[in-house]
């Protein structure tokens, strides 16, 4: 049974409906997009209409994936929308049982513009309900209707039905009162009730998460709506001013008997375009406030922020509403484990790519083939990018961010929200001492800074911290056995590292610098670096033939042989998982 009453619009009927419009759309809304048939017809009819000029609703989440190329998916239920003033045109084929309500909703919320809709003919031809009678009056005063008896029986129809349909066209004009009456009255918008909502105190935040209290979300939405009403008033006032200004300019030209443009004022842009641009900017700012209020930037690395923001671009086009905000946060929470693991990988990559001496290579045998991976050195690693150039007497922004990210990952791996004694704070308080070569530290690292060459040497105080980082990265990238644990027999682990050091040096000597650097990147799954990976494998084979220890993990066989409690497999990000998160954001 089709609970959504989905009947794809035949291409011929879609073209006929688009042809009802008397002007070209500047901003189009499709309230029940389905498979995107109407949107595709609109873009054929109006070539200047781009994908980002179209917003769509679709109540069936299973269809969201195929709508990505049609327009901006902004929500599920069109009847929940509160303001359509940014749209110049609405094009719809709503479910027949709610068709009249959809058209009336569009007419009420639209500021001015055109509506073209496919409805069940019976309710339009012979209205019986109050809504049908109201629609009949609107059609009589502001539009027209034509009927089609076999519209869904044409050869290009995917799902056929013999129901007669009505093609309804409406045009809503700005009234004369618009130019002189109350702005809100002209818009048909009720006066905003006084906002009694107050921001609740911040609830204790869970480790490394995005957190908003229940009181904050409704308050942010109410503030957003108030801001939009004020913005809308301002834009409309500007258009009114432009109308009157042009009148006086014309009169002055008559008096001066001049045709020059001395008195010219910038012509008023299309009102819908102005409203649309302002609305998009405000909506994006509102969505960004969700992240900022959630201390998003405080607990994510820069790369993790960019990845979240890449998905956020799509989310920020949705309607800013309480359900959508909860959905977005829920979707983020589902990805939290994967994001945390990726942040550890980001620091790992930064360390490895900074200096090949920071890492060890290893292989272990799985499914009759060798897996090749990397581990950080336990005793020391080096990061670059910390020089004092020219007149500078302090670290630059990027260098400070790099130190903060070391602190963030240290806190994450050790199960803390933030460190009490961060390395970034150490540099802020003791820069002069560190600059003069003094070795200082916090609970996790000693550091020594070489400002002339711009490197900082990190000496882990607790080698278990490095073991945990290596385990998280190894499991996330499937470099090591799933059941391996970082905590175990310290002597066996020390022996494994000591065995890995000579073969890693032998492997690196057999590779030129460029190939080695390409190989380091290739271990991240970049298919373009297959050649470098093959060279790395060959270097490993040669090192083993020369007598090197092939398997890093044979040195900890005693640990692997011990029975261990079951552990959850590392979470791997997939496009399907991202789609589920987005679906939740629209739920």
Coordinates of C-alpha atoms in Angstrom, one line a residue:
X1 CA 0.0 0.0 0.0
X2 CA 1.3 3.5 -0.9
X3 CA 0.8 5.6 2.2
X4 CA 2.2 8.6 0.4
X5 CA -0.1 8.4 -2.7
X6 CA 2.9 8.7 -5.0
X7 CA 1.9 9.1 -8.6
X8 CA 4.9 10.3 -10.7
X9 CA 4.0 13.2 -13.0
X10 CA 4.2 12.1 -16.6
X11 CA 6.7 14.3 -18.6
X12 CA 4.0 15.5 -21.0
X13 CA 1.7 16.6 -18.1
X14 CA 4.7 18.2 -16.3
X15 CA 5.5 20.3 -19.3
X16 CA 1.9 21.3 -19.7
X17 CA 1.8 22.4 -16.0
X18 CA 5.0 24.5 -16.4
X19 CA 3.6 26.2 -19.5
X20 CA 0.8 27.7 -17.3
X21 CA 3.4 30.1 -15.7
X22 CA 3.2 33.6 -17.2
X23 CA 6.6 34.7 -16.1
X24 CA 10.0 32.9 -15.6
X25 CA 10.7 31.8 -12.0
X26 CA 13.5 33.4 -10.1
X27 CA 13.0 31.1 -7.0
X28 CA 10.9 27.9 -7.3
X29 CA 9.4 25.7 -4.7
X30 CA 8.2 22.1 -5.2
X31 CA 6.3 21.1 -2.1
X32 CA 6.0 17.3 -2.8
X33 CA 8.9 16.5 -5.1
X34 CA 8.5 12.8 -5.4
X35 CA 11.0 11.6 -8.0
X36 CA 11.7 15.2 -9.2
X37 CA 9.6 15.0 -12.4
X38 CA 8.1 18.5 -12.1
X39 CA 11.5 20.1 -11.3
X40 CA 13.1 18.5 -14.3
X41 CA 10.3 19.8 -16.5
X42 CA 10.7 23.3 -15.0
X43 CA 14.4 23.4 -15.7
X44 CA 13.8 22.4 -19.3
X45 CA 11.1 25.1 -19.7
X46 CA 13.2 27.8 -17.9
X47 CA 17.0 27.1 -18.7
X48 CA 18.2 30.0 -16.4
X49 CA 16.7 28.2 -13.4
X50 CA 19.6 26.6 -11.6
X51 CA 19.5 23.8 -9.1
X52 CA 20.2 26.2 -6.2
X53 CA 17.3 28.3 -7.3
X54 CA 14.9 25.4 -6.4
X55 CA 13.8 24.2 -3.0
X56 CA 11.9 21.0 -2.5
X57 CA 10.0 19.2 0.2
X58 CA 9.5 15.4 0.1
X59 CA 7.7 13.5 2.8
X60 CA 9.1 10.1 1.8
X61 CA 12.7 9.8 3.1
X62 CA 13.4 6.9 0.7
X63 CA 13.3 9.4 -2.2
X64 CA 15.7 11.9 -0.8
X65 CA 18.7 10.4 -2.5
X66 CA 17.4 10.9 -6.0
X67 CA 16.4 14.5 -5.4
X68 CA 20.0 15.7 -4.7
X69 CA 20.4 16.9 -8.3
X70 CA 17.0 18.5 -8.5
X71 CA 17.3 21.2 -5.8
X72 CA 17.8 22.0 -2.2
X73 CA 16.0 19.5 0.0
X74 CA 14.7 21.6 2.9
X75 CA 12.2 19.4 4.7
X76 CA 9.6 16.7 4.7
X77 CA 6.1 18.0 5.3
X78 CA 5.3 21.1 3.3
X79 CA 2.3 21.9 5.5
X80 CA 4.8 22.6 8.4
X81 CA 6.3 25.5 6.4
X82 CA 5.8 28.9 8.0
X83 CA 6.9 31.4 5.3
X84 CA 7.0 31.3 1.5
X85 CA 7.7 34.9 0.8
X86 CA 11.1 34.2 -0.8
X87 CA 9.5 32.2 -3.7
X88 CA 8.3 33.7 -7.0
X89 CA 6.7 30.4 -8.1
X90 CA 5.3 27.2 -6.6
X91 CA 4.9 24.1 -8.8
X92 CA 3.1 21.1 -7.3
X93 CA 1.5 17.7 -7.7
X94 CA 0.4 17.1 -4.1
X95 CA -1.2 13.9 -2.8
X96 CA -4.8 14.0 -4.0
X97 CA -6.2 13.6 -0.5
X98 CA -4.4 16.8 0.7
X99 CA -4.2 18.6 -2.6
X100 CA -6.6 21.4 -1.8
X101 CA -4.9 22.0 1.6
X102 CA -1.5 22.2 -0.1
X103 CA -2.7 24.8 -2.6
X104 CA -4.4 26.9 0.1
X105 CA -1.3 26.7 2.3
X106 CA 0.9 27.9 -0.6
X107 CA -1.6 30.7 -1.4
X108 CA -1.7 31.9 2.3
X109 CA 2.1 31.8 2.9
X110 CA 3.2 33.1 -0.5
X111 CA 3.9 36.8 -0.6
X112 CA 3.3 37.3 -4.3
X113 CA 3.9 35.0 -7.3
X114 CA 2.4 32.2 -9.3
X115 CA 1.1 28.7 -8.4
X116 CA 0.6 25.8 -10.7
X117 CA -0.9 22.6 -9.3
X118 CA -2.4 19.3 -10.3
X119 CA -5.5 18.4 -8.2
X120 CA -8.3 15.9 -8.2
X121 CA -10.9 17.4 -10.5
X122 CA -13.9 16.4 -8.4
X123 CA -13.1 18.8 -5.5
X124 CA -12.4 21.7 -7.9
X125 CA -15.4 21.1 -10.3
X126 CA -17.9 20.4 -7.5
X127 CA -16.7 21.8 -4.2
X128 CA -18.4 20.4 -1.1
X129 CA -16.0 21.2 1.8
X130 CA -15.2 24.6 3.2
X131 CA -11.6 24.4 1.9
X132 CA -12.8 23.4 -1.6
X133 CA -15.3 26.3 -1.6
X134 CA -12.5 28.7 -0.5
X135 CA -10.2 27.4 -3.3
X136 CA -13.0 27.8 -5.8
X137 CA -13.4 31.5 -4.9
X138 CA -9.6 32.1 -5.1
X139 CA -9.5 30.4 -8.6
X140 CA -12.4 32.6 -9.7
X141 CA -10.7 35.8 -8.6
X142 CA -7.1 35.1 -9.2
X143 CA -6.6 32.3 -11.7
X144 CA -8.0 29.7 -14.0
X145 CA -8.4 26.0 -14.3
X146 CA -8.5 23.4 -17.0
X147 CA -9.3 19.7 -16.9
X148 CA -7.7 16.6 -18.3
X149 CA -9.4 13.3 -18.4
X150 CA -6.6 10.9 -19.3
X151 CA -3.6 12.8 -18.0
X152 CA -2.3 9.7 -16.1
X153 CA -3.0 7.3 -18.9
X154 CA -0.5 8.6 -21.5
X155 CA 2.3 6.3 -22.7
X156 CA 4.9 8.2 -20.6
X157 CA 3.0 7.5 -17.4
X158 CA 4.8 5.2 -14.9
X159 CA 1.9 4.6 -12.6
X160 CA -1.4 4.8 -14.4
X161 CA -4.8 5.9 -13.1
X162 CA -8.0 7.0 -14.9
X163 CA -8.7 9.8 -12.4
X164 CA -9.6 13.2 -14.0
X165 CA -7.3 16.0 -12.9
X166 CA -7.6 19.8 -12.7
X167 CA -4.6 22.0 -13.7
X168 CA -5.0 25.0 -11.5
X169 CA -3.2 28.3 -12.1
X170 CA -3.2 31.1 -9.5
X171 CA -1.4 34.5 -9.5
X172 CA -1.0 36.4 -6.3
X173 CA -0.3 40.1 -6.9
X174 CA 1.0 42.8 -4.5
X175 CA -2.0 44.8 -3.6
X176 CA -2.2 48.6 -3.7
X177 CA -2.1 48.6 0.1
X178 CA 1.3 47.0 -0.1
X179 CA 2.8 50.4 -1.1
X180 CA 1.2 52.4 1.6
X181 CA -0.3 50.1 4.4
X182 CA 1.4 48.3 7.2
X183 CA 4.1 46.0 6.0
X184 CA 2.9 43.1 8.2
X185 CA -0.7 43.7 7.2
X186 CA 0.3 43.6 3.5
X187 CA 2.0 40.3 4.1
X188 CA -0.8 38.8 5.9
X189 CA 1.4 38.0 8.9
X190 CA 0.1 38.1 12.4
X191 CA 1.9 40.3 14.8
X192 CA 4.6 38.4 16.6
X193 CA 3.8 37.4 20.2
X194 CA 6.2 38.7 22.8
X195 CA 9.0 36.2 23.2
X196 CA 9.0 35.0 26.8
X197 CA 11.4 32.2 26.1
X198 CA 14.8 32.4 27.9
X199 CA 17.9 30.5 27.2
X200 CA 18.3 27.7 29.6
X201 CA 21.5 27.2 31.5
X202 CA 24.0 25.0 29.7
X203 CA 23.6 21.4 30.7
X204 CA 26.7 19.4 31.5
X205 CA 28.2 18.3 28.2
X206 CA 29.1 14.8 27.3
X207 CA 32.7 14.2 26.3
X208 CA 33.6 15.4 22.9
X209 CA 30.0 15.9 21.8
X210 CA 27.7 18.6 20.4
X211 CA 25.3 19.6 23.1
X212 CA 22.4 21.9 23.3
X213 CA 19.9 22.1 26.2
X214 CA 16.3 21.5 25.5
X215 CA 15.5 25.1 26.3
X216 CA 18.0 26.5 23.8
X217 CA 16.6 25.0 20.7
X218 CA 13.1 26.5 20.8
X219 CA 14.6 29.8 21.8
X220 CA 17.0 29.8 18.9
X221 CA 14.2 29.0 16.5
X222 CA 12.0 31.8 17.9
X223 CA 14.9 34.3 17.6
X224 CA 15.4 33.2 14.0
X225 CA 11.8 33.8 13.2
X226 CA 11.8 37.2 14.8
X227 CA 15.0 38.1 12.9
X228 CA 13.4 37.0 9.6
X229 CA 10.3 39.1 10.1
X230 CA 12.5 42.1 10.9
X231 CA 14.7 41.4 7.9
X232 CA 11.7 41.0 5.7
X233 CA 10.2 44.3 6.9
X234 CA 13.5 46.0 6.1
X235 CA 13.7 44.7 2.5
X236 CA 10.1 45.6 1.8
X237 CA 10.6 49.1 3.2
X238 CA 13.6 49.5 0.9
X239 CA 11.5 48.5 -2.1
X240 CA 8.8 51.0 -1.1
X241 CA 11.5 53.7 -0.8
X242 CA 12.9 52.9 -4.2
X243 CA 9.4 53.2 -5.7
X244 CA 8.9 56.7 -4.4
X245 CA 12.5 57.7 -5.1
X246 CA 12.1 56.8 -8.7
X247 CA 9.0 59.0 -8.9
X248 CA 10.9 62.1 -7.6
X249 CA 13.8 61.3 -9.9
X250 CA 11.5 61.4 -12.9
X251 CA 10.0 64.7 -11.7
X252 CA 13.4 66.3 -11.2
X253 CA 14.4 65.2 -14.7
X254 CA 11.3 67.0 -16.1
X255 CA 12.1 70.2 -14.2
X256 CA 15.8 70.2 -15.3
X257 CA 14.8 69.2 -18.8
X258 CA 17.7 66.7 -18.6
X259 CA 18.0 63.1 -19.6
X260 CA 21.3 62.5 -17.8
X261 CA 21.6 60.1 -14.8
X262 CA 22.7 62.6 -12.2
X263 CA 19.6 62.0 -10.1
X264 CA 19.5 58.3 -10.8
X265 CA 19.0 55.9 -7.9
X266 CA 20.0 52.2 -8.2
X267 CA 17.0 50.5 -9.6
X268 CA 15.1 48.2 -7.3
X269 CA 16.1 44.5 -7.7
X270 CA 13.5 41.9 -8.0
X271 CA 11.8 41.6 -4.6
X272 CA 11.8 37.8 -4.5
X273 CA 15.5 37.7 -5.3
X274 CA 16.3 40.1 -2.4
X275 CA 14.1 38.2 0.0
X276 CA 15.6 34.9 -1.2
X277 CA 19.2 36.0 -0.8
X278 CA 18.6 37.5 2.7
X279 CA 16.7 34.4 3.8
X280 CA 19.5 32.1 2.7
X281 CA 22.1 34.1 4.5
X282 CA 20.0 34.3 7.7
X283 CA 19.2 30.6 7.6
X284 CA 22.8 29.6 7.2
X285 CA 23.8 31.9 10.1
X286 CA 21.1 30.3 12.2
X287 CA 22.3 26.8 11.4
X288 CA 25.9 27.9 12.1
X289 CA 24.7 29.2 15.5
X290 CA 23.7 25.6 16.4
X291 CA 27.3 24.5 15.9
X292 CA 28.8 27.6 17.7
X293 CA 26.4 27.3 20.6
X294 CA 27.4 23.6 20.8
X295 CA 31.1 24.5 21.1
X296 CA 31.6 22.7 17.9
X297 CA 34.9 24.3 17.0
X298 CA 36.4 23.7 20.5
X299 CA 36.4 19.9 20.4
X300 CA 37.0 19.1 16.7
X301 CA 40.2 19.3 14.7
X302 CA 40.3 21.6 11.7
X303 CA 40.1 18.7 9.3
X304 CA 37.1 17.2 11.2
X305 CA 35.5 20.6 11.2
X306 CA 35.8 20.8 7.4
X307 CA 34.3 17.4 6.9
X308 CA 31.4 18.1 9.2
X309 CA 30.9 21.4 7.4
X310 CA 30.9 19.7 4.0
X311 CA 27.8 17.8 5.1
X312 CA 26.6 20.9 6.9
X313 CA 26.3 22.7 3.6
X314 CA 23.5 20.4 2.6
X315 CA 21.9 20.5 6.1
X316 CA 22.0 24.3 6.2
X317 CA 19.7 24.5 3.2
X318 CA 16.9 22.9 5.3
X319 CA 14.2 24.8 7.0
X320 CA 15.4 26.0 10.4
X321 CA 13.0 24.3 12.7
X322 CA 13.0 22.5 16.0
X323 CA 12.5 19.0 14.5
X324 CA 15.3 19.6 11.9
X325 CA 17.7 20.8 14.6
X326 CA 17.1 17.8 16.8
X327 CA 17.5 15.6 13.7
X328 CA 20.8 17.2 12.8
X329 CA 22.2 16.7 16.3
X330 CA 21.0 13.1 16.4
X331 CA 22.6 12.4 13.0
X332 CA 25.8 14.0 14.3
X333 CA 25.7 11.9 17.4
X334 CA 25.4 8.7 15.3
X335 CA 28.7 9.7 13.5
X336 CA 30.5 10.8 16.7
X337 CA 32.6 7.6 17.1
X338 CA 33.7 7.7 13.5
X339 CA 34.5 11.4 13.7
X340 CA 36.5 10.8 16.9
X341 CA 38.5 8.0 15.2
X342 CA 39.1 10.2 12.2
X343 CA 40.4 13.1 14.4
X344 CA 43.0 10.7 15.8
X345 CA 43.9 9.7 12.3
X346 CA 44.3 13.4 11.4
X347 CA 46.9 13.9 14.1
X348 CA 48.6 10.6 13.1
X349 CA 48.9 11.8 9.5
X350 CA 50.2 15.2 10.6
X351 CA 52.9 13.5 12.6
X352 CA 53.8 10.9 10.0
X353 CA 53.8 13.4 7.1
X354 CA 56.0 15.9 9.0
X355 CA 58.9 13.4 9.3
X356 CA 59.3 9.8 8.1
X357 CA 61.4 9.2 11.2
X358 CA 58.3 9.5 13.3
X359 CA 56.8 6.2 12.2
X360 CA 57.5 2.5 12.0
X361 CA 56.3 0.2 9.1
X362 CA 54.9 -3.2 9.9
X363 CA 53.0 -6.1 8.2
X364 CA 50.7 -8.7 9.5
X365 CA 49.2 -11.7 7.7
X366 CA 45.4 -11.8 7.2
X367 CA 43.3 -13.8 4.8
X368 CA 46.4 -15.2 3.0
X369 CA 47.8 -11.7 2.2
X370 CA 49.9 -9.2 4.0
X371 CA 48.5 -6.0 5.3
X372 CA 50.9 -3.1 5.6
X373 CA 50.5 -0.4 8.1
X374 CA 52.3 2.2 10.3
X375 CA 52.8 3.0 13.9
X376 CA 54.1 6.1 15.7
X377 CA 57.5 5.9 17.5
X378 CA 56.9 5.6 21.2
X379 CA 60.0 7.5 22.4
X380 CA 59.8 10.7 20.3
X381 CA 58.1 12.4 17.4
X382 CA 58.7 15.7 15.6
X383 CA 56.3 18.3 14.3
X384 CA 57.3 21.2 12.0
X385 CA 55.8 24.6 11.3
X386 CA 56.8 26.3 14.5
X387 CA 59.5 28.8 13.3
X388 CA 59.6 32.5 14.3
X389 CA 59.8 34.3 11.0
X390 CA 60.9 37.9 10.5
X391 CA 59.7 40.3 13.2
X392 CA 57.4 37.7 14.9
X393 CA 57.9 37.3 18.7
X394 CA 55.1 34.7 19.0
X395 CA 53.8 31.6 17.2
X396 CA 51.5 32.2 14.3
X397 CA 47.9 31.1 14.2
X398 CA 48.5 27.8 12.4
X399 CA 51.2 26.8 14.8
X400 CA 49.0 27.5 17.8
X401 CA 46.2 25.5 16.2
X402 CA 48.6 22.5 15.7
X403 CA 49.5 22.5 19.4
X404 CA 45.8 22.8 20.3
X405 CA 45.0 19.7 18.2
X406 CA 47.7 17.7 19.9
X407 CA 45.9 18.7 23.2
X408 CA 42.5 17.8 21.8
X409 CA 43.6 14.3 20.7
X410 CA 45.4 13.7 24.0
X411 CA 42.2 14.6 25.8
X412 CA 40.1 12.4 23.5
X413 CA 42.4 9.3 23.8
X414 CA 42.7 9.7 27.6
X415 CA 38.9 10.1 28.0
X416 CA 38.8 13.8 29.1
X417 CA 36.9 16.7 27.8
X418 CA 39.9 19.0 27.9
X419 CA 43.3 19.0 29.5
X420 CA 44.1 20.9 32.7
X421 CA 47.7 21.6 31.5
X422 CA 47.6 21.8 27.7
X423 CA 50.8 22.0 25.6
X424 CA 49.4 25.1 23.9
X425 CA 49.1 26.8 27.3
X426 CA 52.7 25.8 28.1
X427 CA 53.9 27.7 25.0
X428 CA 51.7 30.6 25.9
X429 CA 53.1 30.9 29.4
X430 CA 56.7 29.8 28.9
X431 CA 57.6 30.8 25.3
X432 CA 60.8 32.5 26.3
X433 CA 62.1 29.6 28.2
X434 CA 61.2 27.1 25.4
X435 CA 62.8 29.4 22.8
X436 CA 66.0 29.3 24.7
X437 CA 66.1 25.5 24.6
X438 CA 64.6 24.5 27.9
X439 CA 62.8 21.2 28.0
X440 CA 59.4 21.6 29.6
X441 CA 56.2 19.5 29.7
X442 CA 52.8 18.6 31.0
X443 CA 51.4 15.3 32.3
X444 CA 51.7 13.6 28.9
X445 CA 54.7 15.1 27.0
X446 CA 58.0 16.8 27.5
X447 CA 58.7 19.2 24.6
X448 CA 61.8 20.8 23.2
X449 CA 61.5 23.6 20.7
X450 CA 64.0 24.5 17.9
X451 CA 62.6 27.9 16.6
X452 CA 65.4 28.3 14.1
X453 CA 64.3 25.3 12.0
X454 CA 60.7 25.4 13.3
X455 CA 60.4 22.0 14.9
X456 CA 59.0 20.8 18.2
X457 CA 60.1 17.5 19.6
X458 CA 57.5 15.6 21.7
X459 CA 58.7 13.0 24.2
X460 CA 55.7 10.9 25.5
X461 CA 55.8 10.4 29.2
X462 CA 53.3 7.5 29.1
X463 CA 54.0 5.2 26.1
X464 CA 50.5 3.7 26.6
X465 CA 49.1 7.0 25.1
X466 CA 51.1 6.3 21.8
X467 CA 50.0 2.6 21.9
X468 CA 46.3 3.7 22.1
X469 CA 46.7 6.1 19.2
X470 CA 48.4 3.4 17.1
X471 CA 45.6 1.0 17.9
X472 CA 42.8 3.4 17.1
X473 CA 44.4 4.3 13.7
X474 CA 45.3 0.7 12.9
X475 CA 41.8 -0.6 13.5
X476 CA 40.1 2.3 11.8
X477 CA 42.2 1.8 8.7
X478 CA 42.2 -2.0 9.0
X479 CA 45.9 -2.2 9.3
X480 CA 45.9 -4.6 12.3
X481 CA 43.8 -7.4 13.8
X482 CA 40.4 -6.3 15.1
X483 CA 40.9 -8.0 18.4
X484 CA 44.3 -6.4 19.2
X485 CA 44.3 -4.3 22.4
X486 CA 46.8 -1.6 23.3
X487 CA 47.0 -2.6 26.9
X488 CA 48.9 -5.8 27.5
X489 CA 52.3 -7.2 28.3
X490 CA 54.6 -4.2 28.3
X491 CA 57.7 -6.3 27.7
X492 CA 56.1 -8.0 24.7
X493 CA 55.0 -4.7 23.2
X494 CA 58.5 -3.2 23.8
X495 CA 60.0 -6.2 22.0
X496 CA 57.6 -5.7 19.1
X497 CA 58.6 -2.0 18.7
X498 CA 62.3 -2.9 18.9
X499 CA 61.8 -5.5 16.2
X500 CA 59.9 -3.1 14.0
X501 CA 62.6 -0.4 14.2
X502 CA 65.4 -2.1 12.1
X503 CA 63.1 -3.3 9.4
X504 CA 61.4 0.1 9.1
X505 CA 64.9 1.7 8.7
X506 CA 65.7 -0.9 6.0
X507 CA 62.5 -0.2 4.2
X508 CA 63.0 3.5 4.2
X509 CA 66.5 3.2 2.8
X510 CA 65.2 1.3 -0.2
X511 CA 62.8 4.0 -1.1
X512 CA 63.6 7.5 -2.5
X513 CA 62.1 10.4 -0.5
X514 CA 59.3 11.1 -3.1
X515 CA 58.1 7.5 -3.3
X516 CA 58.2 7.2 0.5
X517 CA 56.1 10.4 0.9
X518 CA 53.6 9.1 -1.7
X519 CA 53.5 5.8 0.1
X520 CA 52.7 7.4 3.4
X521 CA 49.7 9.1 1.7
X522 CA 48.7 5.9 -0.1
X523 CA 48.2 4.0 3.1
X524 CA 45.2 6.2 3.7
X525 CA 43.4 4.4 0.9
X526 CA 44.2 6.8 -2.0
X527 CA 43.9 4.6 -5.1
X528 CA 46.0 7.0 -7.1
X529 CA 49.0 6.0 -5.1
X530 CA 49.0 2.3 -6.0
X531 CA 52.4 2.4 -7.7
X532 CA 54.0 3.9 -4.5
X533 CA 52.3 1.2 -2.4
X534 CA 53.6 -1.5 -4.6
X535 CA 57.1 -0.1 -4.3
X536 CA 56.7 -0.1 -0.5
X537 CA 55.6 -3.7 -0.6
X538 CA 58.7 -4.6 -2.7
X539 CA 60.9 -2.8 -0.3
X540 CA 59.4 -4.8 2.5
X541 CA 60.0 -8.0 0.7
X542 CA 63.7 -7.1 0.1
X543 CA 64.1 -6.1 3.7
X544 CA 62.7 -9.5 4.9
X545 CA 64.9 -11.3 2.4
X546 CA 67.9 -9.6 4.0
X547 CA 66.9 -11.1 7.3
X548 CA 64.5 -8.6 8.7
X549 CA 61.5 -9.5 10.9
X550 CA 58.4 -9.5 8.7
X551 CA 55.6 -9.5 11.2
X552 CA 55.3 -6.9 13.8
X553 CA 52.6 -8.8 15.6
X554 CA 54.5 -12.1 15.9
X555 CA 56.4 -10.4 18.7
X556 CA 53.2 -10.1 20.8
X557 CA 51.8 -13.6 20.2
X558 CA 51.4 -14.1 23.9
X559 CA 49.1 -11.1 24.1
X560 CA 47.1 -12.3 21.0
X561 CA 46.7 -15.8 22.4
X562 CA 45.0 -14.6 25.6
X563 CA 41.2 -14.7 25.7
X564 CA 39.8 -11.2 25.5
X565 CA 36.3 -9.8 25.9
X566 CA 34.5 -9.1 22.7
X567 CA 35.0 -5.6 21.4
X568 CA 32.9 -3.7 18.9
X569 CA 34.4 -3.3 15.5
X570 CA 35.8 0.1 14.5
X571 CA 33.1 2.2 12.8
X572 CA 33.8 2.9 9.2
X573 CA 32.2 5.8 7.5
X574 CA 30.1 5.0 4.4
X575 CA 28.0 7.0 2.1
X576 CA 25.0 4.9 3.2
X577 CA 25.7 5.9 6.8
X578 CA 25.9 9.6 5.8
X579 CA 22.5 9.2 4.0
X580 CA 21.0 7.7 7.1
X581 CA 22.4 10.7 9.2
X582 CA 20.9 13.1 6.7
X583 CA 17.6 11.3 6.7
X584 CA 17.6 11.6 10.5
X585 CA 18.3 15.3 10.1
X586 CA 15.1 15.6 8.1
X587 CA 13.0 13.3 10.5

